Short mmCIF file of C-alpha atoms and ligand atoms in Angstrom, two decimals:
data_model
loop_
_atom_site.label_atom_id
_atom_site.label_comp_id
_atom_site.label_asym_id
_atom_site.label_seq_id
_atom_site.Cartn_x
_atom_site.Cartn_y
_atom_site.Cartn_z
CA MET T 1 32.83 60.40 25.52
CA ASN T 2 34.09 60.93 28.66
CA GLY T 3 35.62 57.66 30.59
CA ALA T 4 35.33 57.94 34.90
CA ASN T 5 31.15 58.34 32.81
CA THR T 6 31.61 55.08 31.47
CA PRO T 7 29.50 52.30 32.22
CA PRO T 8 30.43 48.88 32.86
CA ALA T 9 30.49 46.46 30.46
CA LEU T 10 27.77 44.39 30.47
CA PRO T 11 27.38 43.08 34.02
CA LEU T 12 25.84 39.42 33.52
CA ARG T 13 28.09 38.77 37.74
CA LEU T 14 26.28 37.03 39.56
CA ASP T 15 28.32 37.54 42.60
CA GLY T 16 27.79 37.10 45.66
CA ARG T 17 23.99 36.72 45.02
CA THR T 18 21.73 33.42 46.32
CA VAL T 19 19.70 32.13 43.24
CA PHE T 20 16.80 29.40 44.16
CA VAL T 21 16.05 27.24 40.68
CA ALA T 22 12.80 25.57 41.52
CA GLY T 23 12.96 21.83 39.48
CA GLY T 24 16.63 22.38 39.20
CA GLY T 25 16.89 18.65 38.32
CA SER T 26 16.14 16.63 35.35
CA ALA T 27 13.34 14.68 34.03
CA GLY T 28 16.09 12.14 32.15
CA PRO T 29 19.76 11.85 32.17
CA GLY T 30 20.94 15.21 29.97
CA TRP T 31 20.39 18.78 29.96
CA SER T 32 17.55 20.23 31.38
CA ILE T 33 16.47 23.91 31.05
CA GLY T 34 16.20 23.74 34.90
CA ARG T 35 20.11 21.93 35.50
CA ALA T 36 21.78 23.89 32.14
CA SER T 37 20.03 27.51 34.22
CA SER T 38 21.91 26.26 37.64
CA VAL T 39 24.21 26.13 36.21
CA THR T 40 24.63 28.81 33.95
CA TYR T 41 24.15 31.07 37.77
CA ALA T 42 27.05 28.69 39.52
CA ARG T 43 29.51 30.22 36.52
CA GLN T 44 28.24 34.18 36.60
CA GLY T 45 29.49 33.14 40.09
CA ALA T 46 25.69 33.04 42.25
CA ARG T 47 25.47 30.42 44.79
CA VAL T 48 22.71 27.82 43.84
CA CYS T 49 19.65 26.41 45.72
CA VAL T 50 18.90 23.21 43.46
CA ALA T 51 15.42 22.30 44.78
CA ASP T 52 13.37 19.50 43.00
CA ARG T 53 11.11 16.12 44.11
CA ASP T 54 13.78 13.96 43.01
CA ALA T 55 15.94 13.72 44.47
CA ASP T 56 18.95 12.14 42.87
CA SER T 57 18.75 14.61 39.73
CA ALA T 58 18.65 17.60 42.39
CA ARG T 59 22.52 15.48 43.51
CA GLU T 60 23.86 15.74 39.68
CA THR T 61 23.02 18.76 38.88
CA VAL T 62 25.06 20.68 42.74
CA ARG T 63 27.46 17.64 41.51
CA LEU T 64 28.70 19.76 38.18
CA ILE T 65 28.37 22.42 40.12
CA GLU T 66 30.59 21.72 42.28
CA GLU T 67 32.62 19.93 40.16
CA GLU T 68 33.96 22.96 38.37
CA GLY T 69 34.44 24.90 41.69
CA GLY T 70 31.18 26.55 42.38
CA GLU T 71 28.33 26.67 44.81
CA ALA T 72 25.62 24.98 45.26
CA ILE T 73 23.28 23.00 47.54
CA VAL T 74 20.60 20.08 47.01
CA LEU T 75 16.82 20.84 48.74
CA VAL T 76 14.31 18.25 48.15
CA GLY T 77 10.97 18.35 48.39
CA ASP T 78 7.34 19.44 45.96
CA VAL T 79 7.41 23.37 45.42
CA SER T 80 3.58 23.27 45.08
CA ASP T 81 3.46 21.77 48.44
CA GLU T 82 2.81 25.04 51.02
CA ALA T 83 5.39 23.13 53.37
CA ASP T 84 7.68 21.85 51.73
CA VAL T 85 8.30 25.37 50.29
CA SER T 86 8.35 26.49 53.88
CA ARG T 87 10.73 23.34 54.49
CA LEU T 88 12.90 24.25 51.00
CA VAL T 89 13.36 27.99 51.29
CA GLY T 90 14.43 27.88 54.77
CA GLU T 91 16.95 25.27 53.93
CA ALA T 92 18.40 28.01 51.82
CA ARG T 93 18.38 30.74 53.21
CA ASP T 94 20.08 28.91 56.67
CA ALA T 95 23.27 27.89 53.86
CA PHE T 96 23.37 30.43 52.02
CA GLY T 97 21.46 33.74 53.76
CA PRO T 98 18.52 35.28 51.67
CA ILE T 99 17.61 34.60 48.66
CA ASP T 100 17.81 37.08 45.88
CA ALA T 101 16.72 35.89 43.05
CA LEU T 102 14.17 32.53 42.07
CA HIS T 103 13.33 30.33 39.01
CA TYR T 104 10.99 28.95 38.34
CA ASN T 105 11.62 25.78 36.56
CA VAL T 106 8.63 23.32 37.39
CA GLY T 107 6.22 22.36 33.71
CA ILE T 108 4.14 19.94 33.79
CA GLY T 109 1.72 18.67 31.10
CA LYS T 110 -1.58 16.48 30.29
CA VAL T 111 -1.48 16.01 26.44
CA GLY T 112 -5.23 16.13 25.65
CA GLY T 113 -8.05 18.78 24.15
CA PRO T 114 -10.86 19.98 26.49
CA ALA T 115 -12.60 16.02 26.46
CA GLN T 116 -9.37 13.99 27.44
CA THR T 117 -9.33 16.17 30.56
CA SER T 118 -10.55 16.19 33.55
CA ALA T 119 -11.31 18.83 36.06
CA ALA T 120 -9.28 17.15 38.34
CA ASP T 121 -6.78 16.35 35.57
CA LEU T 122 -6.58 20.43 35.52
CA ALA T 123 -6.56 21.61 39.28
CA ARG T 124 -3.28 19.49 38.92
CA VAL T 125 -1.47 20.73 36.58
CA HIS T 126 -2.64 24.75 37.30
CA ALA T 127 -1.36 23.54 41.02
CA VAL T 128 2.10 22.77 39.52
CA ASN T 129 2.55 24.98 36.69
CA VAL T 130 1.54 28.45 38.81
CA GLY T 131 0.31 27.19 42.15
CA GLY T 132 3.81 26.84 43.02
CA LEU T 133 4.79 29.67 41.94
CA LEU T 134 2.47 31.52 43.58
CA LEU T 135 3.35 29.93 47.27
CA MET T 136 7.07 30.57 46.07
CA THR T 137 7.21 33.94 45.26
CA GLN T 138 5.12 34.46 48.47
CA ALA T 139 7.75 33.15 49.68
CA VAL T 140 10.08 35.69 47.87
CA LEU T 141 9.22 38.18 47.92
CA PRO T 142 8.74 39.82 51.27
CA GLY T 143 12.44 39.33 52.05
CA MET T 144 12.97 41.02 47.79
CA LYS T 145 10.68 44.33 48.83
CA GLU T 146 12.53 44.45 51.87
CA ARG T 147 16.19 44.82 50.56
CA GLY T 148 14.95 46.74 47.79
CA ARG T 149 15.99 43.78 45.04
CA GLY T 150 15.25 41.07 43.69
CA ALA T 151 15.07 39.30 40.50
CA ILE T 152 12.70 36.05 39.14
CA VAL T 153 11.79 34.40 36.45
CA ALA T 154 9.11 31.41 35.42
CA ILE T 155 9.75 29.85 32.29
CA SER T 156 6.47 28.97 30.12
CA SER T 157 6.69 27.89 26.40
CA ILE T 158 5.26 28.70 22.89
CA ALA T 159 2.00 25.78 23.98
CA ALA T 160 1.61 29.72 26.02
CA HIS T 161 0.16 31.33 22.50
CA ARG T 162 0.45 28.83 19.87
CA TYR T 163 -1.85 25.55 18.56
CA LEU T 164 1.79 23.40 18.89
CA GLY T 165 -0.61 20.36 16.69
CA TYR T 166 -1.62 18.25 20.02
CA PRO T 167 -4.31 18.14 21.99
CA HIS T 168 -2.29 20.09 25.61
CA LEU T 169 -4.91 22.20 26.50
CA ALA T 170 -3.90 22.09 30.50
CA TYR T 171 -0.27 23.17 30.00
CA GLY T 172 -1.47 25.73 27.49
CA VAL T 173 -3.78 27.45 29.51
CA THR T 174 -1.47 26.99 33.13
CA LYS T 175 0.81 28.41 30.34
CA ALA T 176 -0.22 31.00 29.77
CA ALA T 177 -1.65 31.67 33.82
CA VAL T 178 2.54 31.84 34.36
CA GLU T 179 2.71 34.90 31.89
CA GLN T 180 -0.09 36.75 32.89
CA PHE T 181 1.54 35.54 36.63
CA ILE T 182 4.99 37.27 36.33
CA ARG T 183 3.98 40.66 34.35
CA LEU T 184 1.66 40.89 37.35
CA VAL T 185 3.61 40.87 39.74
CA ALA T 186 6.59 43.09 37.99
CA LEU T 187 3.88 45.99 37.97
CA GLU T 188 3.08 45.47 41.44
CA HIS T 189 6.54 45.20 42.65
CA ALA T 190 8.49 47.61 39.82
CA PRO T 191 9.36 50.67 42.61
CA PHE T 192 10.11 48.28 44.66
CA GLY T 193 13.55 47.23 42.84
CA ILE T 194 12.54 43.93 42.02
CA ARG T 195 12.07 42.64 37.89
CA ALA T 196 10.33 39.62 37.15
CA ASN T 197 9.80 38.53 33.64
CA THR T 198 8.95 35.64 31.47
CA VAL T 199 11.17 32.73 28.83
CA VAL T 200 9.53 31.71 26.69
CA PRO T 201 10.77 27.98 25.04
CA GLY T 202 10.68 26.77 21.52
CA LEU T 203 11.27 23.49 21.11
CA ILE T 204 14.09 22.19 23.37
CA ASP T 205 15.72 19.59 23.20
CA THR T 206 16.24 18.49 27.17
CA PRO T 207 15.53 14.82 27.67
CA ARG T 208 12.22 15.92 29.09
CA ILE T 209 10.97 15.52 25.00
CA ALA T 210 12.31 11.94 24.94
CA THR T 211 8.44 10.87 27.08
CA THR T 212 6.36 14.13 25.58
CA VAL T 213 7.82 13.15 21.67
CA ALA T 214 7.09 9.21 22.12
CA SER T 215 3.44 10.23 23.98
CA GLN T 216 2.85 11.49 20.53
CA PHE T 217 4.07 8.25 18.24
CA SER T 218 5.96 5.14 18.87
CA ALA T 219 9.19 4.35 19.88
CA ASP T 220 10.66 3.57 16.72
CA ASP T 221 9.46 6.31 15.25
CA LEU T 222 11.23 7.94 17.92
CA ASP T 223 14.32 9.72 16.05
CA GLU T 224 11.94 10.07 12.61
CA ALA T 225 9.67 12.12 16.01
CA ARG T 226 12.42 14.00 17.18
CA GLN T 227 13.79 15.23 13.57
CA ALA T 228 10.81 16.54 12.19
CA ARG T 229 10.51 18.43 15.42
CA ALA T 230 13.27 19.91 14.28
CA ARG T 231 11.93 20.87 10.52
CA GLN T 232 9.56 22.45 11.54
CA VAL T 233 11.26 25.58 13.47
CA PRO T 234 12.74 28.36 10.91
CA THR T 235 16.67 27.31 11.75
CA GLY T 236 15.95 23.65 10.57
CA ARG T 237 16.90 22.38 14.43
CA MET T 238 15.86 22.63 18.48
CA GLY T 239 17.55 24.60 20.12
CA THR T 240 19.21 23.40 23.43
CA ALA T 241 18.89 23.62 27.36
CA TRP T 242 21.96 26.34 27.12
CA GLU T 243 20.40 28.85 24.91
CA VAL T 244 17.63 29.04 27.58
CA ALA T 245 19.20 28.92 30.36
CA TYR T 246 21.40 32.29 28.40
CA ALA T 247 18.51 34.15 28.59
CA CYS T 248 17.03 33.48 32.47
CA GLY T 249 20.80 34.08 32.62
CA PHE T 250 20.61 38.02 31.55
CA LEU T 251 17.86 38.29 32.85
CA LEU T 252 18.43 37.68 36.40
CA SER T 253 20.89 39.26 36.28
CA ASP T 254 21.71 43.43 36.29
CA ALA T 255 22.70 43.56 31.99
CA ALA T 256 18.64 43.31 32.38
CA SER T 257 18.54 45.87 34.76
CA TYR T 258 14.61 47.92 33.63
CA VAL T 259 13.53 44.81 31.75
CA THR T 260 10.78 43.76 33.81
CA GLY T 261 7.65 42.77 33.46
CA THR T 262 7.81 40.83 29.70
CA GLU T 263 9.00 37.93 27.31
CA LEU T 264 11.90 36.75 26.31
CA LEU T 265 10.49 34.57 23.23
CA VAL T 266 14.23 31.91 22.73
CA ASP T 267 12.38 30.01 19.94
CA GLY T 268 14.50 29.70 16.98
CA GLY T 269 11.94 32.35 15.05
CA ILE T 270 8.82 30.19 15.27
CA THR T 271 6.49 31.79 16.85
CA GLY T 272 6.92 34.49 14.08
CA LYS T 273 6.05 31.17 11.58
CA PHE T 274 2.54 31.08 10.01
CA VAL T 275 3.07 27.33 7.92
N1 NAD E 1 11.89 20.84 26.72
C1 NAD E 1 10.33 21.25 25.91
O1 NAD E 1 10.76 21.68 24.76
C2 NAD E 1 10.37 23.12 26.68
C3 NAD E 1 9.63 23.84 25.43
C4 NAD E 1 8.61 25.12 26.19
C5 NAD E 1 8.94 25.65 27.23
N2 NAD E 1 9.21 24.05 28.25
C6 NAD E 1 9.72 24.50 29.90
O2 NAD E 1 10.17 24.50 31.01
C7 NAD E 1 10.31 23.99 31.73
C8 NAD E 1 11.98 22.85 31.27
O3 NAD E 1 11.52 22.26 30.91
P1 NAD E 1 12.41 20.82 30.74
O4 NAD E 1 12.80 19.93 30.06
O5 NAD E 1 14.03 21.26 31.51
O6 NAD E 1 11.80 19.93 32.01
P2 NAD E 1 12.43 18.64 32.89
O7 NAD E 1 10.66 17.43 33.22
O8 NAD E 1 13.55 18.12 32.86
O9 NAD E 1 12.81 19.58 34.08
C9 NAD E 1 11.57 19.63 35.12
C10 NAD E 1 11.77 19.48 36.99
O10 NAD E 1 10.73 19.74 37.87
C11 NAD E 1 11.30 18.21 38.95
N3 NAD E 1 9.69 18.64 38.79
C12 NAD E 1 8.61 18.31 38.31
N4 NAD E 1 6.89 18.87 39.53
C13 NAD E 1 8.20 19.68 40.33
C14 NAD E 1 7.59 19.93 41.83
N5 NAD E 1 5.10 19.46 42.31
N6 NAD E 1 8.66 20.49 43.15
C15 NAD E 1 9.69 20.20 42.50
N7 NAD E 1 10.31 19.39 41.25
C16 NAD E 1 8.75 19.55 40.68
C17 NAD E 1 10.84 17.39 37.63
O11 NAD E 1 11.76 16.09 39.22
C18 NAD E 1 12.20 17.57 36.59
O12 NAD E 1 13.07 17.79 37.72
C19 NAD E 1 8.92 23.50 32.17
O13 NAD E 1 8.78 24.51 33.13
C20 NAD E 1 8.69 22.85 30.84
O14 NAD E 1 7.66 23.08 31.08
C21 NAD E 1 9.92 22.93 28.29
#
């Protein structure tokens, strides 16, 4: 092989880039997917805009980044609100310049099937899981198009593909919509150097599951419920927020330069399992 033509080593760095993480806080103390991803991007060299409606949890993410010598800012607002999105994106640009990459992390749910889900419930979950993704995408795409470069990653869930053993209708339906939304954005914008992909986590051990799992079981059963959740996975354990974050870090980097319009499962094999 001709040395001069050898491609660079796996290009995972994000030096000089600005990444906007919508939902970069955490539902509780510890490592959520948005927090681990924000720290991962900073470790890859990016400046990170940590947006969350929970100011304290966004501040904690930024504190963790700064503690390691990284650069990040706290942005407080609701990413499903048009006025907030325009303000947050303005603050991000004032601090760090053009936004090179978007990570749409926000996702809410409402446990229940059709009998327990009102049209208003579905509309509320849709407004956050899909409406916010639309607003954020609209805010960042024009600049990306102008610069001929950009990357977007959104977080779906295996609930978009499978029944998880309890009814979670609004969540599953809106996560399925996230995947098609991203696919369509990716295909329309591929000629402009913009990539968009979805990461599809399986059963991940984040602070949030304490509340989701707790809603299915009594508080005393929580430990057993977490173990039962782990036993369902072929690997015998839940995934960590970091294992999802690493997939996101890959997709936003140039190492994924030919990856667009697709879904990356990070699920310990559970999607392929029959029983
Ligand atoms: N934990 C899992 O097992 C799992 C599995 C599959 C998919 N997911 C998805 O991964 C993503 C992250 O999950 P997590 O467990 O880290 O969740 P999390 O709830 O800890 O993090 C989401 C963050 O988004 C913020 N947020 C919610 N609505 C917002 C809004 N309208 N505007 C601004 N911020 C808002 C929350 O305050 C929170 O800090 C979600 O989309 C979730 O659906 C999680």
